[in-house]
mmCIF file of C-alpha atoms in Angstrom:
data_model
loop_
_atom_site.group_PDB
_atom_site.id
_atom_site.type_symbol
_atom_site.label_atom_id
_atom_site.label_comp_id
_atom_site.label_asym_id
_atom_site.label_seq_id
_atom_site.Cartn_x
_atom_site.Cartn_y
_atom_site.Cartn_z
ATOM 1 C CA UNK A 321 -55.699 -9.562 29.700
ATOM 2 C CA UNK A 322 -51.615 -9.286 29.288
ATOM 3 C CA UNK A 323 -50.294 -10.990 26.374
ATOM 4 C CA UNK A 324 -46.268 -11.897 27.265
ATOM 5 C CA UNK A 325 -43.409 -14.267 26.404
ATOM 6 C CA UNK A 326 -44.229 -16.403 29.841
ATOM 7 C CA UNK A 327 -42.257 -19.448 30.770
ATOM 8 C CA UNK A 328 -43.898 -22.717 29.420
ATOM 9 C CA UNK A 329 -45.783 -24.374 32.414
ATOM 10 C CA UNK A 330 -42.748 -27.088 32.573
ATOM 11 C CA UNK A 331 -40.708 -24.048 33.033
ATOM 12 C CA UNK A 332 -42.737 -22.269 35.529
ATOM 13 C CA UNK A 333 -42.657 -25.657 37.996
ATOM 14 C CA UNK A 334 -39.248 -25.888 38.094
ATOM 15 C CA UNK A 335 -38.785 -22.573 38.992
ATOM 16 C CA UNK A 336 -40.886 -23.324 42.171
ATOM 17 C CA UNK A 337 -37.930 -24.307 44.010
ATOM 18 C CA UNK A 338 -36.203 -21.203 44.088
ATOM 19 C CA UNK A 339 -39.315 -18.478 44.685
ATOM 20 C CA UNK A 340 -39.351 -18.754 47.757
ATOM 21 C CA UNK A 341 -36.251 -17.416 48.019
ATOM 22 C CA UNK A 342 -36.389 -15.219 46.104
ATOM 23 C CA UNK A 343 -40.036 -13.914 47.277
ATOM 24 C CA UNK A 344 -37.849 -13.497 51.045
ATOM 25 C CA UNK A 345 -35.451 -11.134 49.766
ATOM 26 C CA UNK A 346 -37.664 -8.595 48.706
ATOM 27 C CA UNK A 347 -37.275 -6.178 50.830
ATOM 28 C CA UNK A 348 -40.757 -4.587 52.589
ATOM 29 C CA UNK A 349 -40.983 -0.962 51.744
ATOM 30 C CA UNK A 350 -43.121 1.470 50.102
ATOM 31 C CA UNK A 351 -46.129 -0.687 48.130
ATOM 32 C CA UNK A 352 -45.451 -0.396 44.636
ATOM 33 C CA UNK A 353 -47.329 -2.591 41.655
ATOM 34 C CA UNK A 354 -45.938 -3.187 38.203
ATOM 35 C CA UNK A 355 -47.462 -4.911 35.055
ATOM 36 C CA UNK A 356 -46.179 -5.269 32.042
ATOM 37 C CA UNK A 357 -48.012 -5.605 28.665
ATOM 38 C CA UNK A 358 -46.923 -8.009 25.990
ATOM 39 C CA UNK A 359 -44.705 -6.237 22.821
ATOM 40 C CA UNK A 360 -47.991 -6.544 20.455
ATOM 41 C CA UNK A 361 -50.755 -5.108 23.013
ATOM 42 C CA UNK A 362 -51.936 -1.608 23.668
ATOM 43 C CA UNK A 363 -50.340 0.337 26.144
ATOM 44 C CA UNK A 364 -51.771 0.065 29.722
ATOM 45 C CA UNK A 365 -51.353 1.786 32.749
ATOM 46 C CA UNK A 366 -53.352 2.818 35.409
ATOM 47 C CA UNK A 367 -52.844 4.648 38.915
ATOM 48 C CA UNK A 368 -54.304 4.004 42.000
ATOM 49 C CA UNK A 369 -56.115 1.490 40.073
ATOM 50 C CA UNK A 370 -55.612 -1.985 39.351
ATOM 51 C CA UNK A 371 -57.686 -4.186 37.414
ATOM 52 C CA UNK A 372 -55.956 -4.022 33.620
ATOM 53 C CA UNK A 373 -56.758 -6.341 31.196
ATOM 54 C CA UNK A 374 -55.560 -6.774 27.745
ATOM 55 C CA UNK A 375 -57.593 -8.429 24.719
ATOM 56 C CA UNK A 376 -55.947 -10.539 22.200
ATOM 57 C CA UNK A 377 -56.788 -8.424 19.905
ATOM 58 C CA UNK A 378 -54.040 -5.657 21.243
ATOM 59 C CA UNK A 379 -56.993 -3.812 23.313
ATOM 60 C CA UNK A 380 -57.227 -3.064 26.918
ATOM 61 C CA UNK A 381 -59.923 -5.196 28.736
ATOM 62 C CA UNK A 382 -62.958 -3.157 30.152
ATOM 63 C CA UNK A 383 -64.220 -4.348 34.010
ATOM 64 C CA UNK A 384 -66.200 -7.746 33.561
ATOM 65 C CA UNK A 385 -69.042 -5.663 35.426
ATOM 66 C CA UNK A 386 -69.686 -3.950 31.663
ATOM 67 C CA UNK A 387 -70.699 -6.945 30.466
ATOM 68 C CA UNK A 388 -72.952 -8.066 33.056
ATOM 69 C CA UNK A 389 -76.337 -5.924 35.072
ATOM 70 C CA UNK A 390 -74.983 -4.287 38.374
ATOM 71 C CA UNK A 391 -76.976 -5.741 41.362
ATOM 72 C CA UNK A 392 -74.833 -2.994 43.739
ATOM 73 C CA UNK A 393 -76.591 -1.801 46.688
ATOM 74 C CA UNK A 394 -77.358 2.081 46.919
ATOM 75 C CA UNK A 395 -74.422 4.086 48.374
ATOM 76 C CA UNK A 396 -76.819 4.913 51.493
ATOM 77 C CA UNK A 397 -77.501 1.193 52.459
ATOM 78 C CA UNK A 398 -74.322 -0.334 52.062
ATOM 79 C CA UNK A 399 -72.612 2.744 53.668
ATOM 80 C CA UNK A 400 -74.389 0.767 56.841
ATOM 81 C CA UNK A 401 -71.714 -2.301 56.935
ATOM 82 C CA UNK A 402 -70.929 -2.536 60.446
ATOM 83 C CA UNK A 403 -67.235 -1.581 61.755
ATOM 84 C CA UNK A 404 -67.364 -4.995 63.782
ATOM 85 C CA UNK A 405 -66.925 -6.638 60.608
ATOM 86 C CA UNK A 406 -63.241 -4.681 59.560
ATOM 87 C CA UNK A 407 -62.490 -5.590 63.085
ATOM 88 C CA UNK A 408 -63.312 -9.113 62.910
ATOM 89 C CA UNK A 409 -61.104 -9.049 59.732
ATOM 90 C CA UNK A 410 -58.452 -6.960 60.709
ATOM 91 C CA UNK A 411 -55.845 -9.555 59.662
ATOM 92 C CA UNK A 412 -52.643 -7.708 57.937
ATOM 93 C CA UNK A 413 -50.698 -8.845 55.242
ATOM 94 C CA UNK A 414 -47.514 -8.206 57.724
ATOM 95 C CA UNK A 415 -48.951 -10.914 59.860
ATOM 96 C CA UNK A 416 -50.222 -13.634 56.621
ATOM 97 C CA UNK A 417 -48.412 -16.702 57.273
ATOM 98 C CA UNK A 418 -45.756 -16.724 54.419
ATOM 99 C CA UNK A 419 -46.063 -12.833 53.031
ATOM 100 C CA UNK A 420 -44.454 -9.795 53.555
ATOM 101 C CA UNK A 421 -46.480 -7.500 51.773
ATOM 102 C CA UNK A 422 -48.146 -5.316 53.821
ATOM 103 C CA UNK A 423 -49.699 -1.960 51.947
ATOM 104 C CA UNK A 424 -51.140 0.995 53.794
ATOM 105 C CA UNK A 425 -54.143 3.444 53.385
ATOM 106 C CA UNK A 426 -51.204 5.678 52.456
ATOM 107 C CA UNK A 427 -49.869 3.925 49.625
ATOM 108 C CA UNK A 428 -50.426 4.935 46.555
ATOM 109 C CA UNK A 429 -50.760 2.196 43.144
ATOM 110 C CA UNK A 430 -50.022 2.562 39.399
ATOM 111 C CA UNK A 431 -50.929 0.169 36.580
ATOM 112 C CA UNK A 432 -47.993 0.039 34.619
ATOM 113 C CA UNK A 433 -48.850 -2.751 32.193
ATOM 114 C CA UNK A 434 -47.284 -0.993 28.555
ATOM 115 C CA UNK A 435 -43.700 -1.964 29.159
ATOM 116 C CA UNK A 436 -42.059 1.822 29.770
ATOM 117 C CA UNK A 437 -38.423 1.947 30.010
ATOM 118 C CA UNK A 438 -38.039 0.852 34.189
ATOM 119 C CA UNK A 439 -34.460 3.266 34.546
ATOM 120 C CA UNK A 440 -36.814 6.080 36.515
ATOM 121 C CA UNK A 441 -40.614 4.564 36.500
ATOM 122 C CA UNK A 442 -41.960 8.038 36.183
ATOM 123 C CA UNK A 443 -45.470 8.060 34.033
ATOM 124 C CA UNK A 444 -46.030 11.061 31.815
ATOM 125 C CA UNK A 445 -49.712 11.343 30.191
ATOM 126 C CA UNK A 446 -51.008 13.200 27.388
ATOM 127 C CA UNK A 447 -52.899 15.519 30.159
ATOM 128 C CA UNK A 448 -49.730 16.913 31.684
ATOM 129 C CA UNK A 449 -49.829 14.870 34.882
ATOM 130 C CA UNK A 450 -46.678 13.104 36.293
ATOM 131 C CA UNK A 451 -46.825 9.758 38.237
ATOM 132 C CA UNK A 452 -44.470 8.217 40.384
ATOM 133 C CA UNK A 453 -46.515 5.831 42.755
ATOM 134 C CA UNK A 454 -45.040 3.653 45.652
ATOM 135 C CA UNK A 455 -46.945 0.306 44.112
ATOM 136 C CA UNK A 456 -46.616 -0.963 40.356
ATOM 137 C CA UNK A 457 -49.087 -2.831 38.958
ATOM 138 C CA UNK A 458 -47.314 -4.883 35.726
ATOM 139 C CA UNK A 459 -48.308 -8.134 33.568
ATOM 140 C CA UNK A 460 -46.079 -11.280 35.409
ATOM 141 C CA UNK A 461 -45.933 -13.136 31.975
ATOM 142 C CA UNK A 462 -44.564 -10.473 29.874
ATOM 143 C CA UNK A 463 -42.175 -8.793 32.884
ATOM 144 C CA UNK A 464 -38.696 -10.233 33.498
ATOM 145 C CA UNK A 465 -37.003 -10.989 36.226
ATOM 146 C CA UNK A 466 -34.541 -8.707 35.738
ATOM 147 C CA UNK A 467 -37.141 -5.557 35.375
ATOM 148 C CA UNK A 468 -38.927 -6.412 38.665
ATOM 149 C CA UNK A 469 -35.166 -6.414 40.075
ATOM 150 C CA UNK A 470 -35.052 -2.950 38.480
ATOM 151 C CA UNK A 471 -38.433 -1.811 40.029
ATOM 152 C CA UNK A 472 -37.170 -2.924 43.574
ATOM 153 C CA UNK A 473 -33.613 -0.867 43.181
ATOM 154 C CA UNK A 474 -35.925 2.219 42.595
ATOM 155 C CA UNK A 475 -37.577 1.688 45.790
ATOM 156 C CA UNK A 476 -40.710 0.656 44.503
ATOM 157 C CA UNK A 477 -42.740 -2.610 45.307
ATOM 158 C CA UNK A 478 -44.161 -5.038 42.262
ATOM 159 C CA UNK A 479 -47.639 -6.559 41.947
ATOM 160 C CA UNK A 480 -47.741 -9.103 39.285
ATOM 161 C CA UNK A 481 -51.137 -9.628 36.859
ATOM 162 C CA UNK A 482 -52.550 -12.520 35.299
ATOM 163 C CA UNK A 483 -56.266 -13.897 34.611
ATOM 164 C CA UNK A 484 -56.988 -16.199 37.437
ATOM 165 C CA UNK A 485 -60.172 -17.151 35.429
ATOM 166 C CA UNK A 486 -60.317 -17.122 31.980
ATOM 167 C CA UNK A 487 -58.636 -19.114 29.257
ATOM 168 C CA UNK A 488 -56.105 -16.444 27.192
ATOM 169 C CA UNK A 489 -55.487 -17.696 23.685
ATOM 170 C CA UNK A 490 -52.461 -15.967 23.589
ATOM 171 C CA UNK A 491 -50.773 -16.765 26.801
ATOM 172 C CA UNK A 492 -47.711 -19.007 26.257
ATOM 173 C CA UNK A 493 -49.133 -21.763 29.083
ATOM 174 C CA UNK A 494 -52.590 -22.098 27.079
ATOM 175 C CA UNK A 495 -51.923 -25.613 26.527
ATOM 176 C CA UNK A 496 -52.288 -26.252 30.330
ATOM 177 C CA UNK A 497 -55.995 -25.873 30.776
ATOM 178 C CA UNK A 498 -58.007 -28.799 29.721
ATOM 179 C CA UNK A 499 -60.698 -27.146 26.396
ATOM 180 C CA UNK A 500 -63.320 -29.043 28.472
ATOM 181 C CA UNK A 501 -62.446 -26.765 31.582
ATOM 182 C CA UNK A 502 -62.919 -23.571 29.786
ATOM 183 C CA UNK A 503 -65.516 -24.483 26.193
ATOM 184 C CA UNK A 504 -67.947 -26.807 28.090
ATOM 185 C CA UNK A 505 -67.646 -30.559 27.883
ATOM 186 C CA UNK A 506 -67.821 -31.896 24.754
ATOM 187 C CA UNK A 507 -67.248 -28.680 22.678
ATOM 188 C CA UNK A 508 -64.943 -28.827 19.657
ATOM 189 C CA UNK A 509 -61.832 -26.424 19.731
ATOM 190 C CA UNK A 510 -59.600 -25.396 16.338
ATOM 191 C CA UNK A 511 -56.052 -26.222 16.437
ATOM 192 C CA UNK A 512 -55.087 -23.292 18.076
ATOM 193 C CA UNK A 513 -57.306 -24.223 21.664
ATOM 194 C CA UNK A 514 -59.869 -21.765 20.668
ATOM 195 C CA UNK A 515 -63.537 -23.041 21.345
ATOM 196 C CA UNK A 516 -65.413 -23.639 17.933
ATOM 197 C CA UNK A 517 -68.942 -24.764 16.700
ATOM 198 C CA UNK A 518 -72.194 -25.653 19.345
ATOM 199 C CA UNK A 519 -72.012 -24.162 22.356
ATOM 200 C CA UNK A 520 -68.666 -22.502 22.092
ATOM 201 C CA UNK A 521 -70.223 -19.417 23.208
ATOM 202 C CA UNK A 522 -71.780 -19.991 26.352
ATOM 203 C CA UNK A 523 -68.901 -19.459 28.338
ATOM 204 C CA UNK A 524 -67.220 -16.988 26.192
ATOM 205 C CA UNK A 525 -66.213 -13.561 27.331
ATOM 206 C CA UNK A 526 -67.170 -11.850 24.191
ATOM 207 C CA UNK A 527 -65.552 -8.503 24.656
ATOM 208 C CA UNK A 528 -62.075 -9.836 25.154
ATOM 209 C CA UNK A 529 -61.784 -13.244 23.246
ATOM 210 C CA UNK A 530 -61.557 -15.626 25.878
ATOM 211 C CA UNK A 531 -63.230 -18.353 27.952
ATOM 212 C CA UNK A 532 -64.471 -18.277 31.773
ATOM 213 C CA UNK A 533 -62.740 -21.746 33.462
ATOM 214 C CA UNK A 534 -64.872 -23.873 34.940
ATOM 215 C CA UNK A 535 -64.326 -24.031 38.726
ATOM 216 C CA UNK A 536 -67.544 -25.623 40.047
ATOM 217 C CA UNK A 537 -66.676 -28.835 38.471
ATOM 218 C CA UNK A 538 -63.933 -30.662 40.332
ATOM 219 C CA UNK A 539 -62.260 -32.338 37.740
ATOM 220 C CA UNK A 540 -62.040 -28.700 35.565
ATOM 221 C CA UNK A 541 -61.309 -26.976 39.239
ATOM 222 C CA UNK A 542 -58.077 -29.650 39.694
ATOM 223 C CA UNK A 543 -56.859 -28.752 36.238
ATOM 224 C CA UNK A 544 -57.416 -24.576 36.503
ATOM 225 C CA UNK A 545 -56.004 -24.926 40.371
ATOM 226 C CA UNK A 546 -52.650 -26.564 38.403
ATOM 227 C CA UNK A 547 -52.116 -24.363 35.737
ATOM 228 C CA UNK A 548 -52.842 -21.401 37.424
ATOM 229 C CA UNK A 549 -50.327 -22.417 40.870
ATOM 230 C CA UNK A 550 -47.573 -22.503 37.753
ATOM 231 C CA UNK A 551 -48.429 -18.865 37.322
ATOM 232 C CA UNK A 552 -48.005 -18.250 41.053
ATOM 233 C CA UNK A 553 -44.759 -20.370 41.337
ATOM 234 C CA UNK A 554 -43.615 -18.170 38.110
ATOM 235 C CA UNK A 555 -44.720 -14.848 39.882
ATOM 236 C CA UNK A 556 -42.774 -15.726 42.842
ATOM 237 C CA UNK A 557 -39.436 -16.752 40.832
ATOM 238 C CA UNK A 558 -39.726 -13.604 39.070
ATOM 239 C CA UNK A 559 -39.327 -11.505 42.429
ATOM 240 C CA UNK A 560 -43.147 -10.364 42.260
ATOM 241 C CA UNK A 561 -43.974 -8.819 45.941
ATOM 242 C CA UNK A 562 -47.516 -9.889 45.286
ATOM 243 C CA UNK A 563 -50.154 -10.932 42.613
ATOM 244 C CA UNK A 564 -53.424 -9.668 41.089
ATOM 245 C CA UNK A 565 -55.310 -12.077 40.149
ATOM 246 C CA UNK A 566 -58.040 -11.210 37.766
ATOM 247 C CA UNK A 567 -61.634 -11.855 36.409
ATOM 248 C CA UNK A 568 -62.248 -13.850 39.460
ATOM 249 C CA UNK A 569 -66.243 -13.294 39.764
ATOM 250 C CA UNK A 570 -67.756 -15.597 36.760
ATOM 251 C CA UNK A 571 -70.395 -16.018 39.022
ATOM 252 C CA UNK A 572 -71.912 -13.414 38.285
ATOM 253 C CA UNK A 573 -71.150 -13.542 34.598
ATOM 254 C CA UNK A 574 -72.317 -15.242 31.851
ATOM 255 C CA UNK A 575 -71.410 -18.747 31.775
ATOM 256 C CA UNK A 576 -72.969 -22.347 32.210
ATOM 257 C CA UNK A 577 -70.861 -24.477 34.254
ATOM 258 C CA UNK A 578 -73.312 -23.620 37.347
ATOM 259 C CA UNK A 579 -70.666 -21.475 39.301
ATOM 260 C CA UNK A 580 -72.026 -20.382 42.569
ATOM 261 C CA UNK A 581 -70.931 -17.798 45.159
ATOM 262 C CA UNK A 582 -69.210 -20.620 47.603
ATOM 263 C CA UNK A 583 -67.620 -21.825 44.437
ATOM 264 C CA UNK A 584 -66.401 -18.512 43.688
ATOM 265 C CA UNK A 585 -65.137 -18.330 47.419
ATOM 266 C CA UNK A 586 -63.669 -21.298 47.854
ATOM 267 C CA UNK A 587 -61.785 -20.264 44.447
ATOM 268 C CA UNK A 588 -60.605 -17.239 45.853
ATOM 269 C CA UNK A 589 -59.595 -18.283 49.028
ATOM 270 C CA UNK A 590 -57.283 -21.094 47.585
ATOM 271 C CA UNK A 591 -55.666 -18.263 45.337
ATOM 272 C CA UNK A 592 -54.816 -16.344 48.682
ATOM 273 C CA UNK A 593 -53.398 -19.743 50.166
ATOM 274 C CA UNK A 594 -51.170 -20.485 47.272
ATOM 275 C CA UNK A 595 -49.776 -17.008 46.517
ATOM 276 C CA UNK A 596 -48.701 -17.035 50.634
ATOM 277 C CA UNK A 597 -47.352 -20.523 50.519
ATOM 278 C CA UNK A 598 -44.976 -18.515 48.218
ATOM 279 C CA UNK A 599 -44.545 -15.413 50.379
ATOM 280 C CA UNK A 600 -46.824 -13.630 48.136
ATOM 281 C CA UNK A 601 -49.335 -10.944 48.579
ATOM 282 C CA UNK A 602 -52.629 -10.522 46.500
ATOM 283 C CA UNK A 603 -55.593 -8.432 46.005
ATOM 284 C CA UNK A 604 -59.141 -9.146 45.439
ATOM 285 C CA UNK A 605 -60.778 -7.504 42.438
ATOM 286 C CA UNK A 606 -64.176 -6.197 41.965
ATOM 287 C CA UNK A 607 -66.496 -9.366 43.558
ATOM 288 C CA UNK A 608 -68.230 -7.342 46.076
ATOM 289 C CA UNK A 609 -71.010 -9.219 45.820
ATOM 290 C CA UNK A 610 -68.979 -11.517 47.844
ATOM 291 C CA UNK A 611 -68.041 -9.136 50.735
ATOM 292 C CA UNK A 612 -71.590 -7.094 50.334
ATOM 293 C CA UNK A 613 -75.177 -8.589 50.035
ATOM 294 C CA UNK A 614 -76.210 -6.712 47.064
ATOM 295 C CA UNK A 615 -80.048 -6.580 48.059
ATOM 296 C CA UNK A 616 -79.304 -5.152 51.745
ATOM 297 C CA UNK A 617 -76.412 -3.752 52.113
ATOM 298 C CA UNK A 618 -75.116 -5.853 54.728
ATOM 299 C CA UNK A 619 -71.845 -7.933 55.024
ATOM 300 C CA UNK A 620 -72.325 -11.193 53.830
ATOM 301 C CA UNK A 621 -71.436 -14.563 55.134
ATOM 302 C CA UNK A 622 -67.557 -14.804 53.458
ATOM 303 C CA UNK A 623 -66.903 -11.245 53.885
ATOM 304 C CA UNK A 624 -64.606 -11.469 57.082
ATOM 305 C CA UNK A 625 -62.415 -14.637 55.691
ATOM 306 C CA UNK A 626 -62.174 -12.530 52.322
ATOM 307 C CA UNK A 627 -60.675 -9.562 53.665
ATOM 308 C CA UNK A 628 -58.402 -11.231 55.918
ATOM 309 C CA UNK A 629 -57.268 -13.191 53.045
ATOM 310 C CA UNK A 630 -56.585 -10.505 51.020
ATOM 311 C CA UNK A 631 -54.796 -7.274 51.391
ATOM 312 C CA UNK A 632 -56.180 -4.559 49.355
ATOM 313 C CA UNK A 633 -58.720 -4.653 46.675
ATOM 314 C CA UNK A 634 -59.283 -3.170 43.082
ATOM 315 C CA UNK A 635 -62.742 -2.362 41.835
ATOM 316 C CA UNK A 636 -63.867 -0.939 38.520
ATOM 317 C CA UNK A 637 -66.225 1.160 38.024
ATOM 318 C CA UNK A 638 -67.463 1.278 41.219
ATOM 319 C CA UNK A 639 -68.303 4.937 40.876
ATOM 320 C CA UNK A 640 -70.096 4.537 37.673
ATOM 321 C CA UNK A 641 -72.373 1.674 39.593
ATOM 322 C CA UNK A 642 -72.462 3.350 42.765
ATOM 323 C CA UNK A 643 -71.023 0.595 44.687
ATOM 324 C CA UNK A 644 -67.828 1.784 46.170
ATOM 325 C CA UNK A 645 -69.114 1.524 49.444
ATOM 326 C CA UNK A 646 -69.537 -2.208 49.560
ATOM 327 C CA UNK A 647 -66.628 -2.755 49.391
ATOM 328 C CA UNK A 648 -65.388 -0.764 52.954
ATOM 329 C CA UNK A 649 -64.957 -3.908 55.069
ATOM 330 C CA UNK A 650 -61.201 -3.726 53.254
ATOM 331 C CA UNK A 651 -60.950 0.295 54.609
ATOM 332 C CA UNK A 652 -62.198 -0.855 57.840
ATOM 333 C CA UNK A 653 -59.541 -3.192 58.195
ATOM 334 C CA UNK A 654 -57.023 -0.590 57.348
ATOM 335 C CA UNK A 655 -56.299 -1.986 53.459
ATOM 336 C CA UNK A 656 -56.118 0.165 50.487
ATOM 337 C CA UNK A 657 -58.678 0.263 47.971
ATOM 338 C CA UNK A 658 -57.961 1.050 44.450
ATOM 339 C CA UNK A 659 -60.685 2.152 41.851
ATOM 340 C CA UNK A 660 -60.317 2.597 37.989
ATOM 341 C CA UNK A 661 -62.448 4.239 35.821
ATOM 342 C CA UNK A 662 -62.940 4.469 32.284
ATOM 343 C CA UNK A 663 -64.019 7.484 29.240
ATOM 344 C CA UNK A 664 -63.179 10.515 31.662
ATOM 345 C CA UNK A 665 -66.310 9.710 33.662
ATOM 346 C CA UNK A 666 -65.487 11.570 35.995
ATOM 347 C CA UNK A 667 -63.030 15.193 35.297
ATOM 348 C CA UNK A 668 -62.282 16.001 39.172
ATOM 349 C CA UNK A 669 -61.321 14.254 42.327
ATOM 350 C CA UNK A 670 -64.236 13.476 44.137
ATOM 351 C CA UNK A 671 -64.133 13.130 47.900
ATOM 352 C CA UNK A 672 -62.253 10.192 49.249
ATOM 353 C CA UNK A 673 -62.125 8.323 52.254
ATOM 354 C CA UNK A 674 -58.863 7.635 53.846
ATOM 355 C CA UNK A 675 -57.236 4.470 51.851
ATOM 356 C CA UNK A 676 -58.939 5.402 48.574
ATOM 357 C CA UNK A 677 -57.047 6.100 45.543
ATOM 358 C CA UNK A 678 -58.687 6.905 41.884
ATOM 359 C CA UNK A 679 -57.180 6.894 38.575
ATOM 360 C CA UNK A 680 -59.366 7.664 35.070
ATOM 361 C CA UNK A 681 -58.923 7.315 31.900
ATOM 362 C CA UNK A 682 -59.865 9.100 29.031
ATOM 363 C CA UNK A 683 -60.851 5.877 27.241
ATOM 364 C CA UNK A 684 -61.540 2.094 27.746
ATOM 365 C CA UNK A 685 -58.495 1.063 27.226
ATOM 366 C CA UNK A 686 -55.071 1.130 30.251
ATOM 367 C CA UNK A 687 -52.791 3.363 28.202
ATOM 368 C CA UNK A 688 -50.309 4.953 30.393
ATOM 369 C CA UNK A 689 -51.028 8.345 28.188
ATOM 370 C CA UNK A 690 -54.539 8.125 28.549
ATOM 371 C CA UNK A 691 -54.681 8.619 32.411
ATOM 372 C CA UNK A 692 -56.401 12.002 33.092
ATOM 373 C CA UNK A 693 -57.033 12.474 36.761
ATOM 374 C CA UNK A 694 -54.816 10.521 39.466
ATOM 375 C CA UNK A 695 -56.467 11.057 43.139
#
């Protein structure tokens, strides 16, 4: 998660009159994603990769899949998907009602979430290696308006993070989200929204301080859907060419609101309505459960509406779990994927298909000096 200074939710709705405006003047070039890290959290960035998250506690968030089994299917069944399915799916980002963002297979992406000086956004690790992508990846709450600007005079195009679903004790907008909608009904929270006492950990993500949001209940689902279209209004104000919207698979997480799959989908394709209704793009990370059956290897029921709704998608780990491959409906369809992994799991670029970009890191955390191999 990205700790920032973010507008307070009043704030971020009044701002909704002017992002659209602001989201049509960005001009469509090279794909380029930017996120910036709060002043008082580790230093994050990753290329060709982007699912960064930030823990209150000033640490870089690991991929929700650590904390939960892997059901992937085996590289050799899902490697089966049919091609009818990317063609069925084909839908563009050009050609989204209300966005302009439109990356290619030969884009390349860089999480840039630690807040480096914007004059020349040119990454130097600890390694050696030099990165200059076409797509930054930076926090939306903690970037301003004015460094996005900054990002786009350098040619480059922005993709803005937040948590699309988990509570963040530290985000400034915290006081948006109903406790029931993120403890459990009924559970007690301290004065500072935390969740406290019985049952305060059954929807906890342990790892990284905060709370899944309940979205299968649709009272809770009304009051996440608000708070979290004042983060896409704020995206959009700030000049954001897109968002990436993360820790959007509780359902396969720990947590006891009774999320399902459809609930998960529905979730997700409401995010890709709002962020267009802004001219925004977005990306869908990890949940390939959701485009892949994990027990054979065949596209499941949501998997063309999800990639047309999105237009690339980030996945961590997926070479760790094996699971890359279920995930090719989005290569099919001619949008990028973008894989992270952590510890210097792997030292050398593997073989990639065409749209595939990698980025490691030498430990669990997105520091910008800890990237080791960029393919």
């Amino acid at each position: 998660m990205r700790y920032a200074k973010s507008l307070s939710v009043a704030a971020l709705w009044s701002l909704l009159v002017t992002d659209m405006a602001l989201a049509a003047a960005v001009p469509t070039v090279t794909v380029t994603v930017c996120g910036a890290s709060s002043t008082n959290a580790t230093s994050k960035t990753a290329v060709a990769t982007s699912s960064a998250k930030t823990t209150t506690a000033s640490t870089t968030k690991v991929s929700s899949k650590a904390a939960t089994t892997s059901k992937a299917a085996t590289t050799s069944s899902v490697s089966s998907i049919p091609a009818v399915v990317a063609a069925a799916s084909a839908t563009s980002a050009a050609s989204a009602p209300g966005s302009t963002f439109a990356p290619s297979k030969t884009d390349t992406f860089v999480y840039d979430l630690d807040n480096q000086p914007i004059g020349a956004p040119t990454i130097k690790t600890k390694s050696g290696l030099t990165i200059n992508e076409h797509v930054y990846i930076v926090d939306m709450e903690n970037s301003t308006k004015e460094q996005i600007a900054n990002y786009h005079a350098q040619g480059k195009k922005v993709v803005c993070y937040f948590s699309a679903g988990t509570w963040e004790p530290d985000r400034n907008d915290r006081s948006a989200f109903s406790s029931d909608c993120y403890c459990g009904k009924g559970v007690a929270t301290k004065s500072d929204g935390k969740c406290t006492g019985a049952g305060s950990t059954d929807n906890f993500l342990a790892d990284w301080g905060e709370w899944w949001f309940d979205i299968h209940n649709p009272t809770c689902l009304s009051n996440v859907q608000a708070g979290i279209s004042a983060r896409i209004a704020a995206a959009a104000a700030k000049g954001c060419d897109a968002v990436d919207p993360d820790n959007v698979d509780s359902y396969s997480n720990k947590q006891k609101y009774g999320t399902t799959k459809q609930d998960q989908v529905n979730y997700l394709l409401w995010l890709s309505k709002t962020a267009r209704s802004h001219g925004l793009g977005i990306d869908l990370k990890n949940s390939g459960g959701l485009i892949t059956d994990d027990e054979t290897g065949e596209p499941t029921q949501w998997a063309n509406s999800l990639v047309a709704a999105f237009d690339f998608n980030v996945i961590e780990e997926c070479n760790h779990y094996k699971e890359c491959d279920a995930y090719n409906p989005f290569l099919n369809a001619g949008k990028p994927q973008i894989q992270i992994e952590y510890s210097n799991s792997i030292t050398k670029c593997p073989t990639l298909k065409a749209g595939q970009k990698l980025l490691v890191y030498s430990g669990t955390n997105l520091d910008s000096s800890q990237i080791t191999l960029s393919c």
